[in-house]
Each structure stands twice: as C-alpha cells, then as structure tokens.
Tab-separated table of C-alpha atoms in Angstrom:
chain	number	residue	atom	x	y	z
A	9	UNK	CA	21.615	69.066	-40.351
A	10	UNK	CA	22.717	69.916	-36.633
A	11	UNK	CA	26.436	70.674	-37.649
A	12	UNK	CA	25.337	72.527	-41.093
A	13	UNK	CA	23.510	75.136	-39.390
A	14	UNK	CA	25.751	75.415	-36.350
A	15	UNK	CA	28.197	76.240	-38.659
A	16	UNK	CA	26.005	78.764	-40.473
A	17	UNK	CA	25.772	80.255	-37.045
A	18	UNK	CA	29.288	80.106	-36.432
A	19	UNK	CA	29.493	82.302	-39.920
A	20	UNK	CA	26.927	85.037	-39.276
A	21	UNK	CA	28.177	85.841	-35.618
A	22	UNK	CA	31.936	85.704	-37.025
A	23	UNK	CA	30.827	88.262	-39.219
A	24	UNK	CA	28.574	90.283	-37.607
A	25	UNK	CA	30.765	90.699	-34.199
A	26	UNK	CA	33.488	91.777	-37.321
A	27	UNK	CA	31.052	94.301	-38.580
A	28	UNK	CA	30.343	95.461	-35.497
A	29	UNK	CA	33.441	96.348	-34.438
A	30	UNK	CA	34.601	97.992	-36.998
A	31	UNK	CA	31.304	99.901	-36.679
A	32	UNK	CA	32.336	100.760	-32.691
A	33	UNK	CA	35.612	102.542	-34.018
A	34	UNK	CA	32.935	105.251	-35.095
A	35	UNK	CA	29.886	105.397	-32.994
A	36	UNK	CA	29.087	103.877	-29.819
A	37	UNK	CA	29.238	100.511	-28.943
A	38	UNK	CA	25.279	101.014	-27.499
A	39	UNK	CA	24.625	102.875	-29.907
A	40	UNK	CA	25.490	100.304	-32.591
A	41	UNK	CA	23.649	97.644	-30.644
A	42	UNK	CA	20.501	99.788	-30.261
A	43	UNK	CA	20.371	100.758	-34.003
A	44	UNK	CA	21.617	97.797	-35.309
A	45	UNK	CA	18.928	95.591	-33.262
A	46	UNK	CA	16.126	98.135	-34.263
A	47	UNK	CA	16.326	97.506	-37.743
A	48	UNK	CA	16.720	93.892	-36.615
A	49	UNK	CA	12.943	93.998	-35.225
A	50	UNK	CA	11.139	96.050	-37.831
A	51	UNK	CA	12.139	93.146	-40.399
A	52	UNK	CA	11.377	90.221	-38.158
A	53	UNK	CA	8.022	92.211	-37.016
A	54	UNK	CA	6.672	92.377	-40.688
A	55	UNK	CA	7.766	88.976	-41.175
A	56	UNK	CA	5.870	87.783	-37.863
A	57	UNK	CA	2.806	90.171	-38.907
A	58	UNK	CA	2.872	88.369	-42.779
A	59	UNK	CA	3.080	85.098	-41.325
A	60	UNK	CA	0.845	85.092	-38.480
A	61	UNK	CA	3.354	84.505	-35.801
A	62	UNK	CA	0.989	85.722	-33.111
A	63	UNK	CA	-0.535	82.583	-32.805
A	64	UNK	CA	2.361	81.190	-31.379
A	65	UNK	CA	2.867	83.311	-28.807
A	66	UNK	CA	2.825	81.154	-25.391
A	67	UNK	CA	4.913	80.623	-22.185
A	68	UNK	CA	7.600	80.054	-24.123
A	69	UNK	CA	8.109	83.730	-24.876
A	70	UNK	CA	9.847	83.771	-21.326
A	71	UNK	CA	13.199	82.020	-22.630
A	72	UNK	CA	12.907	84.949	-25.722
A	73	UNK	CA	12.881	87.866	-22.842
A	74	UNK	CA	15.511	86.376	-20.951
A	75	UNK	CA	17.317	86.107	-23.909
A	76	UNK	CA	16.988	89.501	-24.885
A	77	UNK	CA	17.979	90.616	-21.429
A	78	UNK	CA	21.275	88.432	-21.178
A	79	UNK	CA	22.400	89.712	-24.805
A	80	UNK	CA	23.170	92.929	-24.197
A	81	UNK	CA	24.187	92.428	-20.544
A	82	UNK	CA	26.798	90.359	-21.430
A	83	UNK	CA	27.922	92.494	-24.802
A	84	UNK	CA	28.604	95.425	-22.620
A	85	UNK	CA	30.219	93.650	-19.880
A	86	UNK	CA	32.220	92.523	-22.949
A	87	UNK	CA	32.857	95.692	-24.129
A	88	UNK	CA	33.965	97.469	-20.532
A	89	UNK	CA	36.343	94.327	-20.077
A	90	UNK	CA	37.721	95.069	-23.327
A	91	UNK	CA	38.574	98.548	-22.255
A	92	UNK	CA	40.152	97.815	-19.059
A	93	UNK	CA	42.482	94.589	-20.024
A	94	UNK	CA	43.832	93.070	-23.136
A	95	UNK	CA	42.039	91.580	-25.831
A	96	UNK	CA	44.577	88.404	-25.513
A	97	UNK	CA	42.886	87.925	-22.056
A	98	UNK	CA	39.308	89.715	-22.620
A	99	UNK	CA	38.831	87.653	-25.484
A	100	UNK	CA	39.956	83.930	-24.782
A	101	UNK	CA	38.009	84.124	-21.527
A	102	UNK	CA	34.717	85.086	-23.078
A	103	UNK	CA	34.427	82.281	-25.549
A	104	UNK	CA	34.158	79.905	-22.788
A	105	UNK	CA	30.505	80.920	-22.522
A	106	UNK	CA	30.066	77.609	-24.887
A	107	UNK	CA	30.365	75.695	-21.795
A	108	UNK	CA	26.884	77.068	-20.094
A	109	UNK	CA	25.086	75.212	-23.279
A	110	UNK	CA	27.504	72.249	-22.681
A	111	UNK	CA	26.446	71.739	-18.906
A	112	UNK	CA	22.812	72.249	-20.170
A	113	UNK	CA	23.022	69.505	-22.894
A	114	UNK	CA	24.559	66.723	-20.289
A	115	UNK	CA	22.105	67.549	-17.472
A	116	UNK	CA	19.298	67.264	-19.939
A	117	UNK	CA	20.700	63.733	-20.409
A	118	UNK	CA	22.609	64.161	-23.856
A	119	UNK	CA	25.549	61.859	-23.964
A	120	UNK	CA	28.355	62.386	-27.061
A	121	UNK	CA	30.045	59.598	-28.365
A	122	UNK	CA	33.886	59.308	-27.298
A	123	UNK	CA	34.171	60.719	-31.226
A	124	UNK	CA	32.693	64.266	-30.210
A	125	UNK	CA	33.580	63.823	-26.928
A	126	UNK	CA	37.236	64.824	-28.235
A	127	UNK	CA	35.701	67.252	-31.226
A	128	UNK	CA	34.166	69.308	-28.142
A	129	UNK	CA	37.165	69.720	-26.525
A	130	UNK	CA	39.590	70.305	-29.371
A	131	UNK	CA	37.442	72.900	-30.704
A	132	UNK	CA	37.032	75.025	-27.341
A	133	UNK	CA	41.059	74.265	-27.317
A	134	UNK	CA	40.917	75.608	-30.756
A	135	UNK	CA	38.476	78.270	-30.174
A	136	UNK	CA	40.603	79.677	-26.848
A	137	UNK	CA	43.894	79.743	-29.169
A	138	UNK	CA	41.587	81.426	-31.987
A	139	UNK	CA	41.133	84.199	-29.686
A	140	UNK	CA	45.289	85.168	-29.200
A	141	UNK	CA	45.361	84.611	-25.689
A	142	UNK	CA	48.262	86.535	-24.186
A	143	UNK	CA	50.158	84.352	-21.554
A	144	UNK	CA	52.820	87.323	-21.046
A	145	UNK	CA	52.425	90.405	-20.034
A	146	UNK	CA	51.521	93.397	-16.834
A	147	UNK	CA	48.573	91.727	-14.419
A	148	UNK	CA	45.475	92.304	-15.256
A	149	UNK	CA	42.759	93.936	-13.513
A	150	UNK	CA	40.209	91.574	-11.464
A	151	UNK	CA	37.653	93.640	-13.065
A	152	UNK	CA	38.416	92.878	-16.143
A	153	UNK	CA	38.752	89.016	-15.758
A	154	UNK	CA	35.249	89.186	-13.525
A	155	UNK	CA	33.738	91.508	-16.458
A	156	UNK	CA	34.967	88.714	-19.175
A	157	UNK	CA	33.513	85.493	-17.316
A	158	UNK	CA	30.361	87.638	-17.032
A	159	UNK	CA	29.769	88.090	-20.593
A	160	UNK	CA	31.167	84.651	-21.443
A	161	UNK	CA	28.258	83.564	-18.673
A	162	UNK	CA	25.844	86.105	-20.538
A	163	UNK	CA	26.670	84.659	-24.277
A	164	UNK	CA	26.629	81.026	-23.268
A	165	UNK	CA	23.205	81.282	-21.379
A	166	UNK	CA	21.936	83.016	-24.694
A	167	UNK	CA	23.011	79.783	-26.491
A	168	UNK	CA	20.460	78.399	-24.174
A	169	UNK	CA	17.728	80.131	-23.796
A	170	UNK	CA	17.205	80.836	-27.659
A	171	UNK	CA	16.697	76.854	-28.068
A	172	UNK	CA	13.793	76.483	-25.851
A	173	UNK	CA	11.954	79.826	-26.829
A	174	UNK	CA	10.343	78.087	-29.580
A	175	UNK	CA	9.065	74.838	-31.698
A	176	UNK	CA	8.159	76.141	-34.494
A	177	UNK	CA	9.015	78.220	-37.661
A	178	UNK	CA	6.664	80.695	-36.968
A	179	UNK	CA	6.927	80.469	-33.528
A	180	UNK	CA	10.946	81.221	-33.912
A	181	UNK	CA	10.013	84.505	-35.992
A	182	UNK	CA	7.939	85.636	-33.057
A	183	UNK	CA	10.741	84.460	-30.660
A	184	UNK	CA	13.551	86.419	-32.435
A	185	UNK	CA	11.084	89.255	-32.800
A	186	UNK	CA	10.658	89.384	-28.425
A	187	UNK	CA	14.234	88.824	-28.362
A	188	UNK	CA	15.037	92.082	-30.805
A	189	UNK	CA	12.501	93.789	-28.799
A	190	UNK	CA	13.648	93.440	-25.314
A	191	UNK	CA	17.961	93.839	-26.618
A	192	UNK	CA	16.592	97.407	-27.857
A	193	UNK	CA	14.986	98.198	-24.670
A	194	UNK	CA	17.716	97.467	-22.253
A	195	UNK	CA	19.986	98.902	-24.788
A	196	UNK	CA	18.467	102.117	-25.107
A	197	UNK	CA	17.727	102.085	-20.756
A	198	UNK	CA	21.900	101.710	-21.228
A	199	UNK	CA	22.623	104.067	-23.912
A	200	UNK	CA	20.021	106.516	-21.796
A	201	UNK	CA	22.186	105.759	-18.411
A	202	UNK	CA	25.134	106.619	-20.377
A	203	UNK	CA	24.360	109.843	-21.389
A	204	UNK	CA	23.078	110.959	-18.290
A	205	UNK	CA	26.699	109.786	-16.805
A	206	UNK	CA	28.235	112.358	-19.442
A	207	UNK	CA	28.757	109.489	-22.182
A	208	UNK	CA	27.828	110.071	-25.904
A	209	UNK	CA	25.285	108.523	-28.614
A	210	UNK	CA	26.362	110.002	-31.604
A	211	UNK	CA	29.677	110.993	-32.859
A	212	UNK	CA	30.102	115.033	-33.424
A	213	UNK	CA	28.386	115.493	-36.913
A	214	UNK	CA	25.552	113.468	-35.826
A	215	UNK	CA	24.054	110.395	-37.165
A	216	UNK	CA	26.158	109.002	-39.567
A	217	UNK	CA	23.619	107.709	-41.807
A	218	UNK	CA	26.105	106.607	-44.666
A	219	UNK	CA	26.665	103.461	-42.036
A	220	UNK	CA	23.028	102.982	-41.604
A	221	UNK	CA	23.559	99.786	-44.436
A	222	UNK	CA	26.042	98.551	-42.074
A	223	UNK	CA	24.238	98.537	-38.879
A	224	UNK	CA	21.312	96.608	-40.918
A	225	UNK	CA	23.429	93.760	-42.056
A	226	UNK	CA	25.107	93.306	-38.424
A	227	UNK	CA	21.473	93.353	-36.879
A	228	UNK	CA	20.190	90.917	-39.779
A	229	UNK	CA	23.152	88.760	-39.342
A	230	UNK	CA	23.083	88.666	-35.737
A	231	UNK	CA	19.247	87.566	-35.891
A	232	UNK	CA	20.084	84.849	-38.266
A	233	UNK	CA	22.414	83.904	-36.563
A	234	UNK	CA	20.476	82.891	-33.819
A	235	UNK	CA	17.356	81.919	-35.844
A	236	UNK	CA	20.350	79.047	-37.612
A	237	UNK	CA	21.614	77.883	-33.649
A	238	UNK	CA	17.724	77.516	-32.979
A	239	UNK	CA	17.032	75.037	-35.353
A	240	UNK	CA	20.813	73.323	-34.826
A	241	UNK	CA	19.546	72.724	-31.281
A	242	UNK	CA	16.238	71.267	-32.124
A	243	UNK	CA	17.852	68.672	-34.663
A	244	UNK	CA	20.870	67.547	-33.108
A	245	UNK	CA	22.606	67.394	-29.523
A	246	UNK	CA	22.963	70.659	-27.686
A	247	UNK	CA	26.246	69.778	-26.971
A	248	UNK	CA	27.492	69.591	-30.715
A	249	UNK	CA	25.415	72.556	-31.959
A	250	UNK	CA	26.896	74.932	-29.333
A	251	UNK	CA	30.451	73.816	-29.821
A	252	UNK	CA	29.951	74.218	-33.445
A	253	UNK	CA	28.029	77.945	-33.341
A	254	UNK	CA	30.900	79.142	-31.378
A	255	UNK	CA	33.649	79.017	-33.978
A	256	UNK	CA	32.298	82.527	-34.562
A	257	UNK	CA	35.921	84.135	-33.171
A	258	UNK	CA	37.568	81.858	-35.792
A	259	UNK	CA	35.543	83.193	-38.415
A	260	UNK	CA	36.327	86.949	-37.200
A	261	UNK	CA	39.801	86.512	-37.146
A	262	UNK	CA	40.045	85.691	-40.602
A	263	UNK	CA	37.715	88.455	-42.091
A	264	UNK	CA	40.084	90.594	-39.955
A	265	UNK	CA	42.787	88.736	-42.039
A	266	UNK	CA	41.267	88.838	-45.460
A	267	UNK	CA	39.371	92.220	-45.288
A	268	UNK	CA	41.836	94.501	-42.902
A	269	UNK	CA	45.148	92.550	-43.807
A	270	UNK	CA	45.532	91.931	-39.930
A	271	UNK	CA	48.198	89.103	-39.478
A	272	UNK	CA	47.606	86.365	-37.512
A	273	UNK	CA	49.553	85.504	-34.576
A	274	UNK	CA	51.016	81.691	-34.216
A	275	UNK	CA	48.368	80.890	-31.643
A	276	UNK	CA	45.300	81.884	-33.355
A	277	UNK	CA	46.575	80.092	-36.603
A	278	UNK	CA	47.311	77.415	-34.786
A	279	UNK	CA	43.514	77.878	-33.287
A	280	UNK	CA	42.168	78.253	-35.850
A	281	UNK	CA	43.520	74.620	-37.015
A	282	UNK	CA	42.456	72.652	-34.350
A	283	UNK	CA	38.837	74.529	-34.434
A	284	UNK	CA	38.640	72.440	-37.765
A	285	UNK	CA	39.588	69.586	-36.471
A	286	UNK	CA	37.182	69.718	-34.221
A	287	UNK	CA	34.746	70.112	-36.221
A	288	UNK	CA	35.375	67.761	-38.027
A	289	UNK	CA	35.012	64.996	-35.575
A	290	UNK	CA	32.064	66.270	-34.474
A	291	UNK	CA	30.582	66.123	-38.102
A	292	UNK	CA	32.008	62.602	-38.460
A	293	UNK	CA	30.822	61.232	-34.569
C-alpha cells in the first residue's frame, strides 16, 4: 500500500509542477500559486464542512501550518533560482529535498532492508539524472545554488511535516484544508510584496479566466498529491514513501515529452531508467 500511493504521489506532483509551469509562461508564478491553492481550499473546506472535520482539529494542526509556510517558501526560492542559473543545475539540486524525509525516517528508528537500502539510492541517482543536470557550462551564481538547496530544504521538510499533521481521514481533510489556507496567505503577503516592488499579478488583459480550469486541476492535484504521501507515510516506512513520492521530476519530464514533444536528453533517459529500478526494489524489499 506504502509504494502504491507514493507512486500516486509521485504522479500528481509530476503533473501538477507540469501544469504549472506551463501555466507560469502566462501569469505569474505567485499568482498561479495563490489562485491555484484558492480553489484548492474552497473544495477541501466543503469537504471538511460535509464531513465534520472540525472535530479533529488538535495540536496537530501545527505540522499543517508549518507545512503551509515551507510550501511556498521553498516554491519561490525555486522559482528565483530558476531565473538566475540553469535548470540543469536549479533542478538536480532541488530534488535532493527527499533526503530531509530520509534523515527523519532513520532518526525515528526506521531501518530498510539492504534491498531498499540500494532502491533509495538508485532512485535519488535516478531522480538527480531525471532532472538533466548540466556538468558543463559558465559558473553559476552562489545565489542560485544557495536559492536551490533552500527550496530542496523547503520541499523535503514538507514531505515531513504533512505525515504527522494528521491520523485520520477526516483529520487529513482538515489538515490539507490549514495547509491550503496558510500557502494562500503567505502567497498572497508575496504576491502583495511583489507588487509593491513594481512586480505584476496579472498579465495585460487581465485575468485570464479561460485558464481558470487549469489552475483548478494543478491546485486539486497538488492537494492530492499530498493527501496520497500522507497516507504512504502512515502505512509504510518514511524512508520508502518519500523516495517513491519524489519521482515526481520523472513523471514531468515525460509529459514534457509526450504532451510538448520536448526530447529527452541522454541523462534524464538514462534517469529516468534507473528511477524504475529503484522502484522497483523498493516495491520488492
């Protein structure tokens, strides 16, 4: 059950970080967050109101905030790495958030089997590679490399701190809901310092509602997303459920492949080969 919805995960962040930046190519990346993660919380709030999620609310809801605040902290430190070095180095460098989960897992007291033991570390090869790191090339900024191991930090202590916010079905619901919550808050406190700074929300001919579908499915995917990693980390190791749910730049490579007819360099096939090998010891350890 652990590596079937870790691998869900791994589907619905592949796809919504795909949507989403396709979406970024027209409106601001804060802007897409903010939107995207509104439409996010009115679903999940009818769902916690319908199901009585309330009830579950507890100290708990701590890990959700935190949660919410790291998300969108470490998506635009993402973002502003992205736009000062080279996706071959921006992007290899922020998968290895997987390893903050990791380190949680064995100081918790999890110990893999030699069998996933190599499965973790053939997919984070895998997942690297999946990314097109560039080994050649002008220096890159420090900023940029600094900027990258922040948001990896960010993303992998998001891994974290979604599996402890709750215990419970309901109590997830009313989890995610906090989470949405708080990401729209210290996305629109962004989007509002951005602005200010001389920065824009909206592209010239205003809201372009036409994408408004769009923004819904990579808010709703996003929010699955974690709600599948949640219950992968209750069932199963920490250790394999992370290493699983981050297979998501695999999975947005090849949409990039199938849907924009992007080719795939060498490395990232080659990636994306030993990402599946990976997981496939893990499933089999």
């Amino acid at each position: 059950m652990t590596a079937f919805f870790a691998l869900v995960t791994s589907l619905l962040w592949g796809l919504a970080d795909f949507g989403g930046g396709l979406l970024t190519r027209r409106v601001s990346a804060l802007t897409v967050v903010v939107v995207s993660q509104s439409i996010a919380a009115v679903v999940l709030g009818t769902i916690v109101v319908l199901t009585g999620g309330w009830s579950e609310a507890g100290p708990r809801l701590w890990f959700a905030v935190a949660a919410g605040v790291a998300g969108p902290v470490a998506l635009l430190s993402f973002y502003k790495a992205l736009a000062l070095g080279p996706m071959g180095v921006v992007s290899p460098l922020g998968s290895l958030g997987v390893a903050v989960p990791i380190s949680v897992g064995l100081f918790l007291g999890e110990r893999p089997g030699l069998l996933q033991f190599a499965g973790i570390a053939v997919a984070v090869v895998g997942v690297v590679l999946a990314g097109g790191p560039q080994l050649r090339g002008a220096p890159v900024q420090r900023r940029a490399i600094l900027l990258s191991l922040l948001a990896a930090f960010g993303f992998g202590t998001v891994f974290a701190l979604i599996a402890e916010a709750s215990t419970t079905l309901t109590g997830l619901f009313l989890a995610l809901f906090v989470q949405r919550l708080t990401n729209v808050a210290v996305g629109s406190a962004a989007l509002y310092v951005s602005v200010r700074r001389g920065g824009t929300a909206l592209p010239a001919g205003g809201f372009p509602w036409r994408l408004l579908p769009a923004l819904g499915f990579v808010g709703l995917a996003d929010v699955a997303a974690n709600g599948t990693y949640s219950v992968a980390a209750q069932h199963g190791p920490v250790t394999v459920a992370a290493v699983l749910a981050s297979l998501y730049p695999v999975v947005t490579a090849l949409a990039a492949r199938g849907f924009l007819s992007e080719r795939l360099r060498a490395v990232q096939a080659a990636g994306a080969g030993l990402a599946l090998v990976g997981t496939l010891l893990l499933a089999t350890g």
